[in-house]
Tab-separated table of C-alpha atoms in Angstrom:
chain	number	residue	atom	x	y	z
A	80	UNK	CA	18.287	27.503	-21.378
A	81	UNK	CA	21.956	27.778	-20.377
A	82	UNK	CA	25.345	26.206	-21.330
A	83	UNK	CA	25.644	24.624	-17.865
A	84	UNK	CA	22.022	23.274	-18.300
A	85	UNK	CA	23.016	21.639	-21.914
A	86	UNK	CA	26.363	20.656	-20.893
A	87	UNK	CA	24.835	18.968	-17.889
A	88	UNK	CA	23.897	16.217	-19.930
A	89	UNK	CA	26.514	13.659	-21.450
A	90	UNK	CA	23.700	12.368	-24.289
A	91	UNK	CA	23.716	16.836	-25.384
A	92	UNK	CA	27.242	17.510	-24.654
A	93	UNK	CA	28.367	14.750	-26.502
A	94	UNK	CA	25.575	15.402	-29.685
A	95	UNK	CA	26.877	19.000	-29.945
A	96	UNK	CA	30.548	18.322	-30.040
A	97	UNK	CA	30.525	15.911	-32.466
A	98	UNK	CA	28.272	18.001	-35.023
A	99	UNK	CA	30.118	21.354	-33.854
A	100	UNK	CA	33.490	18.945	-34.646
A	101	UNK	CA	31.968	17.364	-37.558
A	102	UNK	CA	31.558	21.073	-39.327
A	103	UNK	CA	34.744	22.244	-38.635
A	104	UNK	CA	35.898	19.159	-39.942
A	105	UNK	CA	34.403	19.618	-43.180
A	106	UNK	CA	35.125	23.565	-43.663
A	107	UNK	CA	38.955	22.326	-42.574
A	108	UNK	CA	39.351	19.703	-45.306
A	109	UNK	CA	37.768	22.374	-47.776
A	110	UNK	CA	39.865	24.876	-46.910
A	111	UNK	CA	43.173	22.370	-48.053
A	112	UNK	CA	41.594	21.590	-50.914
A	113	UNK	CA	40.989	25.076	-52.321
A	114	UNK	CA	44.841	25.895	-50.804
A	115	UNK	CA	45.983	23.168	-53.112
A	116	UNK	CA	44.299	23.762	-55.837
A	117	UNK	CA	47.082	25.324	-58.905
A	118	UNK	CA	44.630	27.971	-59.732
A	119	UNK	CA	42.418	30.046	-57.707
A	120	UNK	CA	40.247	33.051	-58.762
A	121	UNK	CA	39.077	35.603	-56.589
A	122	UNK	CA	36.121	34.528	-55.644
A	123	UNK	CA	37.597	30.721	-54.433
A	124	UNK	CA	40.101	33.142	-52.559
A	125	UNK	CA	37.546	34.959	-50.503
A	126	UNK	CA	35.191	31.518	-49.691
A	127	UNK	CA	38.604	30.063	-48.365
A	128	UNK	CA	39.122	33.116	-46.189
A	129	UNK	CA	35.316	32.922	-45.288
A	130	UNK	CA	36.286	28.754	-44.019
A	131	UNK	CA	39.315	29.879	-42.017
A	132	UNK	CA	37.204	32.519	-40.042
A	133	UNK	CA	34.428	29.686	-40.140
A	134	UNK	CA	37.363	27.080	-38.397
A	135	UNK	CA	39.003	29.373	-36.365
A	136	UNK	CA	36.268	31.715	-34.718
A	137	UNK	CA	33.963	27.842	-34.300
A	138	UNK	CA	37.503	26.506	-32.414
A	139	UNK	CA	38.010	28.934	-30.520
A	140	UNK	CA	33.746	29.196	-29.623
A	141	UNK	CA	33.919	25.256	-28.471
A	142	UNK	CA	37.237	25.980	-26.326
A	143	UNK	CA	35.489	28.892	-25.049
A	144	UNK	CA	32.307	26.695	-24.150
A	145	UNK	CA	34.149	23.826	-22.803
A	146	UNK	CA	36.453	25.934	-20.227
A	147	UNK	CA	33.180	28.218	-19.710
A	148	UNK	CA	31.183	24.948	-18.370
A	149	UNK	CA	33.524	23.825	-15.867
A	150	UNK	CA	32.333	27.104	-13.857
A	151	UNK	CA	29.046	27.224	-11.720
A	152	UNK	CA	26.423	29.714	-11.795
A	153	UNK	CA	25.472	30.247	-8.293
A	154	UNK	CA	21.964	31.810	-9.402
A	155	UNK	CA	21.412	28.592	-11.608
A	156	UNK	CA	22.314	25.973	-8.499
A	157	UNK	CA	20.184	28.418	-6.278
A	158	UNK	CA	17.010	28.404	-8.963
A	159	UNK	CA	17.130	24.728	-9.161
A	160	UNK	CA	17.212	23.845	-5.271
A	161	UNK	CA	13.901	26.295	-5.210
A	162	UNK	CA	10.487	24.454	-4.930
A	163	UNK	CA	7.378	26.836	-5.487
A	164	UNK	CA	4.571	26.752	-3.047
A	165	UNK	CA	2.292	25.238	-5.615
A	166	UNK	CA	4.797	22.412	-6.526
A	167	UNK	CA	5.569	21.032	-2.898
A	168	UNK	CA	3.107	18.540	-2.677
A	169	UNK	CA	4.236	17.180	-6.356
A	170	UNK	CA	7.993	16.908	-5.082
A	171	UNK	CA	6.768	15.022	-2.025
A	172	UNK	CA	4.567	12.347	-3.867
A	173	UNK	CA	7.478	11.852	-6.552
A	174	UNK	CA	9.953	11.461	-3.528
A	175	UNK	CA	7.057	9.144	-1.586
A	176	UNK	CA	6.720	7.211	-5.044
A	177	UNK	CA	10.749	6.352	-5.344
A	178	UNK	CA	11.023	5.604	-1.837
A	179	UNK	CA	12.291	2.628	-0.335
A	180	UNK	CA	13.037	4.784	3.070
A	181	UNK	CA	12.116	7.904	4.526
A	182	UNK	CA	13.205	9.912	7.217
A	183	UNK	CA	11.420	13.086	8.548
A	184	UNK	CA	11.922	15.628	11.076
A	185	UNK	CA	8.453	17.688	11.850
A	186	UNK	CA	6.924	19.114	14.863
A	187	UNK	CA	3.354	17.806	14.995
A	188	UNK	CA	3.303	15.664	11.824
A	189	UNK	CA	-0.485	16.915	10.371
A	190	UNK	CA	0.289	16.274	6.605
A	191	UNK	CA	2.916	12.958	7.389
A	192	UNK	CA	0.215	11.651	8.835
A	193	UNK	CA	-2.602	12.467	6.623
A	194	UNK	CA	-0.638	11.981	3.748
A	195	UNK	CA	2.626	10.857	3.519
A	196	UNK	CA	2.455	7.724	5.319
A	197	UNK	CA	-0.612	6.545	3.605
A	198	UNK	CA	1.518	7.010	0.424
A	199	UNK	CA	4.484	5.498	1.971
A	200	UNK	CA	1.948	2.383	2.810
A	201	UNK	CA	0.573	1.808	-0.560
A	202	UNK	CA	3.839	1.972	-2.406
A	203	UNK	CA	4.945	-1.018	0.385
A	204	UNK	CA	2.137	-2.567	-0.375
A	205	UNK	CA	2.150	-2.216	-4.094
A	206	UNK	CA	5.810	-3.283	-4.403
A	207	UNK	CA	5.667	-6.087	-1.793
A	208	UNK	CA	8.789	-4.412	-0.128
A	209	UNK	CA	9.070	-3.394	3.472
A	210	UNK	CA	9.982	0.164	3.959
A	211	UNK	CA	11.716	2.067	6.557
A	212	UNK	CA	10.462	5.383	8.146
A	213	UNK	CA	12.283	7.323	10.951
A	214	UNK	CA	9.663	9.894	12.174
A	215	UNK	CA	10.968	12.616	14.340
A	216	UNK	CA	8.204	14.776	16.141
A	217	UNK	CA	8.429	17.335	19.013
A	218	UNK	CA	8.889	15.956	22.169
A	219	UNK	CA	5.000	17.073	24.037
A	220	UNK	CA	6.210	15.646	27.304
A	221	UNK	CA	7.843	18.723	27.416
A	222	UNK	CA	5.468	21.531	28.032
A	223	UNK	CA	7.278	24.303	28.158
A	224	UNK	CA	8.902	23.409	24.600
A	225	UNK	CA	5.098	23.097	23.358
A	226	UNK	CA	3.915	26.273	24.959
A	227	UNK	CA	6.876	28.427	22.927
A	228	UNK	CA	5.925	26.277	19.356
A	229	UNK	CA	2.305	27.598	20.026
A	230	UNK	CA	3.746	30.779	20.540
A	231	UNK	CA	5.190	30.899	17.474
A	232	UNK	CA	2.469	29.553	15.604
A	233	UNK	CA	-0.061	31.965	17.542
A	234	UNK	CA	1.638	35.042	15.813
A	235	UNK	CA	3.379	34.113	12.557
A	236	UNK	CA	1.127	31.217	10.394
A	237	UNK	CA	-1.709	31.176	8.636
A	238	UNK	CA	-3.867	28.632	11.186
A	239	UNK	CA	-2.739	30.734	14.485
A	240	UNK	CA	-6.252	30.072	15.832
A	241	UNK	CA	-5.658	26.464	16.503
A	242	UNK	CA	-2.428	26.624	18.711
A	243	UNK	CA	-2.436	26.509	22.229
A	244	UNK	CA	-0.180	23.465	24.478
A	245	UNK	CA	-3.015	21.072	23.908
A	246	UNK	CA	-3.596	21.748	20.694
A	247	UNK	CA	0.208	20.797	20.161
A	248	UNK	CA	0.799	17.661	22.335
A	249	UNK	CA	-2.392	16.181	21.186
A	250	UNK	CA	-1.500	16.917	17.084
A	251	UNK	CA	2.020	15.246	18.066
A	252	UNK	CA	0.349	12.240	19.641
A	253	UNK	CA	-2.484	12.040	16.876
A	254	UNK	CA	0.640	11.251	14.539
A	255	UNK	CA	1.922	8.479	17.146
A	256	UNK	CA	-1.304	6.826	17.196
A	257	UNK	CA	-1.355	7.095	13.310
A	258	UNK	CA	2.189	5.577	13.125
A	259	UNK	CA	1.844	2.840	15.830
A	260	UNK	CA	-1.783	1.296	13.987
A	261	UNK	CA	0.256	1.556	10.731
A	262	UNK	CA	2.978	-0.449	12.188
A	263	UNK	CA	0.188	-2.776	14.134
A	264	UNK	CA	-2.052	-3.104	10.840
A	265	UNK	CA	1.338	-3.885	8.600
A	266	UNK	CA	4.054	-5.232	10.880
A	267	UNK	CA	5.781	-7.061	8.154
A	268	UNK	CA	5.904	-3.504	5.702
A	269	UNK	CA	6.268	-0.972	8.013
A	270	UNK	CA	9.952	-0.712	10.017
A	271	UNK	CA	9.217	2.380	12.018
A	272	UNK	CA	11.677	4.037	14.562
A	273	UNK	CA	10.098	7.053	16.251
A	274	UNK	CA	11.903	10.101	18.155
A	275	UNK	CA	10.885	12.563	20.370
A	276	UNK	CA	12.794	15.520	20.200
A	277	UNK	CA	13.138	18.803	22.206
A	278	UNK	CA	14.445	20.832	19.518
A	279	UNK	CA	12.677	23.927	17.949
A	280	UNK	CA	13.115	24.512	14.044
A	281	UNK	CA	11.059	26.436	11.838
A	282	UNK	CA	12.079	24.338	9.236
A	283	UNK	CA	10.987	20.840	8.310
A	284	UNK	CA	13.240	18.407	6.655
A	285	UNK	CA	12.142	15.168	5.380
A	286	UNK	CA	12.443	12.674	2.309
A	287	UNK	CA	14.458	9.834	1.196
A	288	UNK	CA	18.296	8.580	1.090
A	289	UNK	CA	17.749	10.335	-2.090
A	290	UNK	CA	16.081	13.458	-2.523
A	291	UNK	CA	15.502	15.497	0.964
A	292	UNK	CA	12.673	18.478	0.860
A	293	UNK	CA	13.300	21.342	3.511
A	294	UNK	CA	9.769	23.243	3.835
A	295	UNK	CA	8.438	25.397	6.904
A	296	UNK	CA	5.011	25.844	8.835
A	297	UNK	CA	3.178	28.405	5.907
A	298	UNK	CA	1.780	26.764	3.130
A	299	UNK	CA	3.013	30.123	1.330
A	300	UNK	CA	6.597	29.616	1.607
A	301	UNK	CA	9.111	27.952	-0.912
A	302	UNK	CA	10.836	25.016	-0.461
A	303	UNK	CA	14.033	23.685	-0.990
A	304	UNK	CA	15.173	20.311	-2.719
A	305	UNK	CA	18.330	18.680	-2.241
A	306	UNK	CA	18.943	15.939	-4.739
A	307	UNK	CA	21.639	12.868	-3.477
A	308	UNK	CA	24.038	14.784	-5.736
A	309	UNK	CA	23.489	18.159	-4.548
A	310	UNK	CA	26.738	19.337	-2.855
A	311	UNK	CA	23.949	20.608	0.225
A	312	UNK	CA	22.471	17.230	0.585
A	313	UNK	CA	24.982	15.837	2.629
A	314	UNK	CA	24.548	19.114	5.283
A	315	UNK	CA	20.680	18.229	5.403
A	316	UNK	CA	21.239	14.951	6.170
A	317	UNK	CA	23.962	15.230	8.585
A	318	UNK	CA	21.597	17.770	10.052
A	319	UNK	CA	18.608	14.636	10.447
A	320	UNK	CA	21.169	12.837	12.322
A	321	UNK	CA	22.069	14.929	14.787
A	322	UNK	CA	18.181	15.270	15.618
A	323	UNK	CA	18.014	11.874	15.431
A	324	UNK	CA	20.764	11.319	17.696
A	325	UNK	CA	19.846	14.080	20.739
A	326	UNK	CA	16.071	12.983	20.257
A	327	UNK	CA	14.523	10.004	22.519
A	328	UNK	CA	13.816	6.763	20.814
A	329	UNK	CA	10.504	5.985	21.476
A	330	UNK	CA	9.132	1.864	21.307
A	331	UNK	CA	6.395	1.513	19.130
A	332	UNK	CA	4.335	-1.813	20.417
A	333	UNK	CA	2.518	-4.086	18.636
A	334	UNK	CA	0.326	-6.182	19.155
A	335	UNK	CA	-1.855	-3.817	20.957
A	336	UNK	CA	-5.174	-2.537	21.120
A	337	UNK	CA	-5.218	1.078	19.627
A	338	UNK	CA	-7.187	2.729	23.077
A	339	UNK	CA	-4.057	1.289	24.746
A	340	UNK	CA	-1.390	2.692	22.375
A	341	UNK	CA	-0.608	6.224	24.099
A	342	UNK	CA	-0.836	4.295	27.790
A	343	UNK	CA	1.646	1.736	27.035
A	344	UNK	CA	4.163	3.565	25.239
A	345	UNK	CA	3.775	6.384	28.076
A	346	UNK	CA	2.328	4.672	30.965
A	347	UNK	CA	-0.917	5.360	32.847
A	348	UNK	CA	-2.198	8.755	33.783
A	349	UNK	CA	0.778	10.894	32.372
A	350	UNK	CA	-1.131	12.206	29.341
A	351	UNK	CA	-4.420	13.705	30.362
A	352	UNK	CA	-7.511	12.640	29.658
A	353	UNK	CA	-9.309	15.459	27.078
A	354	UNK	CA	-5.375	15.364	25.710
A	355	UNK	CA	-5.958	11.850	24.727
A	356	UNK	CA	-9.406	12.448	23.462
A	357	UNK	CA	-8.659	15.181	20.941
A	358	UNK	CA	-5.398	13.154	19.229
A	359	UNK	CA	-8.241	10.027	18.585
A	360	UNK	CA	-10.395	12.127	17.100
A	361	UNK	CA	-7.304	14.497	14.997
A	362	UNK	CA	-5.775	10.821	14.315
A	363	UNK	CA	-8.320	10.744	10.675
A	364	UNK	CA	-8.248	14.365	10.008
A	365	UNK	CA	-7.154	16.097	6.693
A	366	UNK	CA	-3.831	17.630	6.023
A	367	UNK	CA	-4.088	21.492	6.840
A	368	UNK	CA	-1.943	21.838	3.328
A	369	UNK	CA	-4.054	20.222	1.614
Protein backbone atom coordinates (compact mmCIF):
# COMPACT_ATOMS: atom_id res chain seq x y z
CA UNK A 1 0.00 0.00 0.00
CA UNK A 2 1.30 3.45 -0.98
CA UNK A 3 0.44 7.15 -0.34
CA UNK A 4 -0.44 7.64 -4.03
CA UNK A 5 -2.66 4.45 -3.80
CA UNK A 6 -4.58 5.98 -0.53
CA UNK A 7 -4.57 9.41 -1.74
CA UNK A 8 -6.05 8.16 -4.97
CA UNK A 9 -9.24 7.99 -3.42
CA UNK A 10 -11.32 11.20 -2.39
CA UNK A 11 -13.69 8.91 0.22
CA UNK A 12 -9.59 7.95 2.06
CA UNK A 13 -7.99 11.18 1.42
CA UNK A 14 -10.67 13.00 2.76
CA UNK A 15 -11.23 10.30 6.03
CA UNK A 16 -7.52 10.75 6.89
CA UNK A 17 -7.31 14.48 6.83
CA UNK A 18 -10.02 15.13 8.81
CA UNK A 19 -8.98 12.59 11.71
CA UNK A 20 -5.14 13.55 11.11
CA UNK A 21 -6.78 17.42 11.44
CA UNK A 22 -9.13 16.46 14.06
CA UNK A 23 -5.96 15.29 16.44
CA UNK A 24 -3.97 18.08 15.92
CA UNK A 25 -6.87 19.98 16.67
CA UNK A 26 -7.32 18.59 19.96
CA UNK A 27 -3.44 18.40 21.10
CA UNK A 28 -3.55 22.35 19.77
CA UNK A 29 -6.41 23.48 22.01
CA UNK A 30 -4.63 21.45 24.92
CA UNK A 31 -1.60 22.87 24.47
CA UNK A 32 -3.40 26.72 25.13
CA UNK A 33 -4.99 25.51 27.84
CA UNK A 34 -2.03 24.19 29.83
CA UNK A 35 -0.09 27.67 28.43
CA UNK A 36 -2.81 29.52 30.22
CA UNK A 37 -3.08 27.89 33.03
CA UNK A 38 -1.43 30.38 36.29
CA UNK A 39 0.39 27.43 37.58
CA UNK A 40 2.18 24.70 35.97
CA UNK A 41 4.38 21.95 37.55
CA UNK A 42 6.90 20.11 35.86
CA UNK A 43 5.33 17.44 34.77
CA UNK A 44 2.23 19.69 32.91
CA UNK A 45 5.45 21.47 31.45
CA UNK A 46 6.92 18.47 29.77
CA UNK A 47 3.20 16.93 28.40
CA UNK A 48 2.83 20.52 26.81
CA UNK A 49 6.23 20.20 25.18
CA UNK A 50 5.30 16.51 24.30
CA UNK A 51 1.74 18.35 22.33
CA UNK A 52 3.86 20.93 20.52
CA UNK A 53 6.22 18.17 19.05
CA UNK A 54 2.83 16.13 18.69
CA UNK A 55 1.32 19.50 16.49
CA UNK A 56 4.23 20.46 14.86
CA UNK A 57 6.10 17.17 13.67
CA UNK A 58 1.91 15.81 12.62
CA UNK A 59 1.78 19.46 10.50
CA UNK A 60 4.54 19.30 9.04
CA UNK A 61 3.93 15.05 8.25
CA UNK A 62 0.38 16.07 6.44
CA UNK A 63 2.21 19.02 4.41
CA UNK A 64 4.80 16.58 3.67
CA UNK A 65 2.09 13.95 2.44
CA UNK A 66 0.00 16.33 0.60
CA UNK A 67 2.98 17.95 -1.60
CA UNK A 68 4.48 14.22 -1.68
CA UNK A 69 1.10 12.97 -3.54
CA UNK A 70 0.99 15.37 -6.22
CA UNK A 71 4.17 13.36 -7.63
CA UNK A 72 3.86 10.03 -9.68
CA UNK A 73 5.61 6.91 -9.15
CA UNK A 74 6.47 5.68 -12.50
CA UNK A 75 6.96 1.97 -11.10
CA UNK A 76 3.39 2.29 -9.47
CA UNK A 77 1.60 3.61 -12.99
CA UNK A 78 3.80 0.86 -14.74
CA UNK A 79 2.60 -2.08 -12.06
CA UNK A 80 -0.93 -1.10 -12.50
CA UNK A 81 -1.11 -1.02 -16.48
CA UNK A 82 0.46 -4.80 -16.09
CA UNK A 83 -2.07 -7.71 -16.64
CA UNK A 84 -0.61 -11.25 -15.65
CA UNK A 85 -0.96 -14.08 -18.04
CA UNK A 86 -3.37 -15.82 -15.75
CA UNK A 87 -5.63 -12.68 -15.36
CA UNK A 88 -6.17 -11.80 -19.18
CA UNK A 89 -9.11 -13.62 -19.80
CA UNK A 90 -10.75 -12.03 -16.42
CA UNK A 91 -9.91 -8.38 -17.76
CA UNK A 92 -11.50 -9.29 -21.08
CA UNK A 93 -14.89 -10.71 -19.70
CA UNK A 94 -15.11 -7.63 -17.17
CA UNK A 95 -14.41 -5.29 -20.24
CA UNK A 96 -16.99 -7.67 -22.52
CA UNK A 97 -19.49 -7.37 -19.45
CA UNK A 98 -19.41 -3.24 -19.34
CA UNK A 99 -19.48 -2.98 -22.93
CA UNK A 100 -21.79 -1.14 -24.93
CA UNK A 101 -18.99 -1.09 -27.92
CA UNK A 102 -15.98 -2.78 -28.81
CA UNK A 103 -13.36 -2.32 -31.13
CA UNK A 104 -10.52 -4.86 -31.88
CA UNK A 105 -7.55 -5.08 -33.94
CA UNK A 106 -6.27 -8.97 -34.31
CA UNK A 107 -4.78 -10.94 -37.02
CA UNK A 108 -6.85 -14.11 -37.34
CA UNK A 109 -9.44 -13.50 -34.58
CA UNK A 110 -9.37 -17.40 -32.89
CA UNK A 111 -10.42 -16.31 -29.30
CA UNK A 112 -12.85 -13.03 -30.67
CA UNK A 113 -14.50 -15.42 -32.29
CA UNK A 114 -14.75 -18.24 -29.94
CA UNK A 115 -15.22 -16.07 -27.21
CA UNK A 116 -15.56 -12.63 -27.21
CA UNK A 117 -18.31 -12.16 -29.52
CA UNK A 118 -20.44 -14.78 -28.00
CA UNK A 119 -20.02 -12.66 -24.81
CA UNK A 120 -20.51 -9.51 -26.63
CA UNK A 121 -23.95 -11.29 -27.96
CA UNK A 122 -25.38 -12.32 -24.72
CA UNK A 123 -24.76 -9.09 -22.91
CA UNK A 124 -26.90 -7.47 -26.19
CA UNK A 125 -29.17 -9.80 -25.67
CA UNK A 126 -29.44 -9.68 -21.95
CA UNK A 127 -29.65 -5.86 -21.87
CA UNK A 128 -31.94 -5.48 -24.92
CA UNK A 129 -29.32 -2.92 -26.30
CA UNK A 130 -27.69 -3.07 -29.68
CA UNK A 131 -23.99 -3.03 -29.56
CA UNK A 132 -21.33 -1.92 -31.81
CA UNK A 133 -18.19 -3.98 -32.79
CA UNK A 134 -15.44 -2.81 -35.24
CA UNK A 135 -13.40 -6.01 -35.98
CA UNK A 136 -10.13 -5.48 -37.66
CA UNK A 137 -8.42 -8.76 -39.04
CA UNK A 138 -5.44 -9.28 -41.43
CA UNK A 139 -6.14 -8.67 -44.78
CA UNK A 140 -5.68 -12.80 -46.39
CA UNK A 141 -6.23 -11.46 -49.86
CA UNK A 142 -2.87 -10.59 -49.46
CA UNK A 143 -0.65 -13.58 -49.56
CA UNK A 144 2.46 -12.47 -49.23
CA UNK A 145 1.40 -10.50 -45.90
CA UNK A 146 0.00 -14.06 -44.69
CA UNK A 147 3.02 -16.03 -45.71
CA UNK A 148 5.45 -13.55 -43.37
CA UNK A 149 2.58 -13.79 -40.21
CA UNK A 150 3.10 -17.65 -40.60
CA UNK A 151 6.57 -17.01 -40.58
CA UNK A 152 6.53 -15.48 -37.55
CA UNK A 153 4.29 -17.72 -35.91
CA UNK A 154 6.32 -20.83 -37.38
CA UNK A 155 9.38 -19.81 -35.17
CA UNK A 156 8.37 -17.73 -32.14
CA UNK A 157 4.71 -19.14 -30.48
CA UNK A 158 3.71 -21.80 -28.72
CA UNK A 159 1.18 -23.44 -31.65
CA UNK A 160 4.00 -23.00 -34.55
CA UNK A 161 2.76 -26.32 -35.96
CA UNK A 162 -0.45 -24.95 -37.24
CA UNK A 163 0.83 -21.96 -39.42
CA UNK A 164 1.30 -22.12 -42.91
CA UNK A 165 -0.71 -19.34 -45.67
CA UNK A 166 -3.77 -21.51 -45.49
CA UNK A 167 -3.79 -22.06 -42.20
CA UNK A 168 -3.88 -18.12 -41.88
CA UNK A 169 -6.39 -16.93 -44.56
CA UNK A 170 -8.75 -19.63 -43.65
CA UNK A 171 -8.51 -18.73 -39.49
CA UNK A 172 -9.12 -14.97 -40.78
CA UNK A 173 -12.13 -15.98 -42.83
CA UNK A 174 -13.45 -18.54 -40.11
CA UNK A 175 -13.85 -15.21 -37.98
CA UNK A 176 -15.77 -13.45 -41.04
CA UNK A 177 -18.11 -16.21 -41.34
CA UNK A 178 -18.50 -16.12 -37.46
CA UNK A 179 -19.15 -12.32 -37.58
CA UNK A 180 -21.41 -12.16 -40.71
CA UNK A 181 -24.04 -15.23 -39.12
CA UNK A 182 -23.85 -13.15 -35.89
CA UNK A 183 -24.88 -10.11 -37.69
CA UNK A 184 -27.45 -12.38 -39.98
CA UNK A 185 -28.84 -14.32 -36.77
CA UNK A 186 -29.15 -10.73 -34.73
CA UNK A 187 -29.42 -7.89 -37.24
CA UNK A 188 -31.21 -5.65 -34.88
CA UNK A 189 -28.18 -6.23 -31.86
CA UNK A 190 -25.29 -6.58 -33.71
CA UNK A 191 -23.84 -3.16 -35.68
CA UNK A 192 -20.73 -4.70 -37.11
CA UNK A 193 -18.14 -2.82 -39.36
CA UNK A 194 -15.35 -5.14 -40.49
CA UNK A 195 -11.69 -4.18 -41.86
CA UNK A 196 -9.21 -5.85 -43.61
CA UNK A 197 -5.95 -4.67 -42.96
CA UNK A 198 -2.40 -5.20 -44.37
CA UNK A 199 -0.59 -4.26 -41.39
CA UNK A 200 1.70 -6.62 -39.30
CA UNK A 201 1.72 -6.13 -35.35
CA UNK A 202 2.72 -8.46 -32.83
CA UNK A 203 0.52 -6.85 -30.64
CA UNK A 204 -3.24 -7.06 -30.31
CA UNK A 205 -5.31 -4.22 -29.12
CA UNK A 206 -8.88 -4.47 -28.41
CA UNK A 207 -11.70 -3.45 -25.81
CA UNK A 208 -14.12 -0.78 -25.23
CA UNK A 209 -14.43 3.25 -25.38
CA UNK A 210 -13.40 2.47 -21.94
CA UNK A 211 -10.88 0.15 -20.96
CA UNK A 212 -8.49 -1.06 -24.04
CA UNK A 213 -6.32 -4.49 -23.39
CA UNK A 214 -3.00 -4.68 -25.52
CA UNK A 215 -1.96 -8.57 -25.48
CA UNK A 216 0.29 -10.52 -28.12
CA UNK A 217 0.23 -14.05 -29.91
CA UNK A 218 1.77 -16.27 -26.56
CA UNK A 219 -0.59 -17.11 -24.09
CA UNK A 220 2.62 -16.60 -21.76
CA UNK A 221 3.03 -13.01 -22.16
CA UNK A 222 1.62 -10.06 -19.99
CA UNK A 223 -0.71 -7.72 -20.95
CA UNK A 224 -1.32 -4.28 -20.69
CA UNK A 225 -4.56 -2.31 -19.58
CA UNK A 226 -5.30 1.11 -20.37
CA UNK A 227 -8.19 2.47 -18.38
CA UNK A 228 -10.29 5.73 -20.18
CA UNK A 229 -8.25 7.74 -17.65
CA UNK A 230 -4.96 6.36 -18.24
CA UNK A 231 -2.78 9.16 -19.74
CA UNK A 232 -1.72 6.00 -22.52
CA UNK A 233 -5.25 5.33 -23.44
CA UNK A 234 -5.65 7.98 -25.72
CA UNK A 235 -2.18 6.67 -27.77
CA UNK A 236 -3.92 3.11 -28.00
CA UNK A 237 -6.80 4.37 -29.32
CA UNK A 238 -5.50 6.83 -31.68
CA UNK A 239 -3.38 3.87 -32.67
CA UNK A 240 -7.03 1.67 -33.56
CA UNK A 241 -7.83 4.48 -35.74
CA UNK A 242 -5.21 4.75 -37.82
CA UNK A 243 -5.67 0.85 -38.54
CA UNK A 244 -8.99 1.48 -38.94
CA UNK A 245 -8.50 4.17 -41.29
CA UNK A 246 -5.58 2.48 -43.81
CA UNK A 247 -7.60 -0.91 -43.48
CA UNK A 248 -10.45 -1.84 -46.20
CA UNK A 249 -14.00 -1.69 -45.07
CA UNK A 250 -15.42 -4.76 -45.82
CA UNK A 251 -19.72 -5.13 -46.35
CA UNK A 252 -21.06 -7.60 -44.23
CA UNK A 253 -24.52 -8.90 -46.05
CA UNK A 254 -27.42 -10.04 -44.67
CA UNK A 255 -29.86 -11.72 -45.51
CA UNK A 256 -27.81 -14.47 -46.86
CA UNK A 257 -27.35 -18.00 -46.76
CA UNK A 258 -24.14 -18.81 -44.67
CA UNK A 259 -22.46 -21.27 -47.77
CA UNK A 260 -22.82 -17.99 -49.69
CA UNK A 261 -21.24 -15.60 -47.14
CA UNK A 262 -17.39 -15.74 -48.25
CA UNK A 263 -18.68 -15.71 -52.21
CA UNK A 264 -20.67 -12.66 -51.93
CA UNK A 265 -18.62 -10.55 -49.88
CA UNK A 266 -15.54 -11.72 -52.18
CA UNK A 267 -17.05 -12.88 -55.31
CA UNK A 268 -16.85 -16.29 -57.01
CA UNK A 269 -13.75 -18.37 -57.34
CA UNK A 270 -11.23 -15.90 -55.61
CA UNK A 271 -10.92 -17.90 -52.38
CA UNK A 272 -10.10 -21.50 -53.09
CA UNK A 273 -11.96 -24.22 -52.55
CA UNK A 274 -10.11 -26.48 -49.51
CA UNK A 275 -9.50 -22.57 -48.22
CA UNK A 276 -13.16 -22.27 -47.84
CA UNK A 277 -13.61 -25.70 -46.46
CA UNK A 278 -11.23 -25.48 -43.51
CA UNK A 279 -12.68 -21.75 -42.21
CA UNK A 280 -16.46 -23.76 -42.08
CA UNK A 281 -15.20 -26.26 -40.24
CA UNK A 282 -12.54 -23.70 -37.79
CA UNK A 283 -15.81 -21.33 -37.77
CA UNK A 284 -17.09 -23.60 -34.17
CA UNK A 285 -13.71 -24.33 -32.89
CA UNK A 286 -12.34 -23.50 -29.34
CA UNK A 287 -10.19 -20.60 -28.45
CA UNK A 288 -6.42 -21.78 -28.59
CA UNK A 289 -6.16 -19.60 -25.09
CA UNK A 290 -8.49 -21.19 -23.66
Amino acid sequence: MSLSGIFSSAHQRRSFLLASGGLLLLCFLATLWIANRPEQSPSLETFNSFLNSVVASGAFAILSTLYISFFVDPNEVQKAAVVLPQDISQNLERIVADSVDYQISVRTGRHFRAKTLPRLLEQAKKHRQPIRVDAILLDFRDEAICEQYARFRQSATFDSHLWSVEYVQSEVLATILAIARAKNEYPLLLNVQLYLSKRLSTFRIEGSSQELIVTREDPKDFAYRYHRSHRDYAAYAHELGLIRTEASNVDVPTNVAPTEVLQTMFGLGKIAATVITAAEQAVGGRSPYA
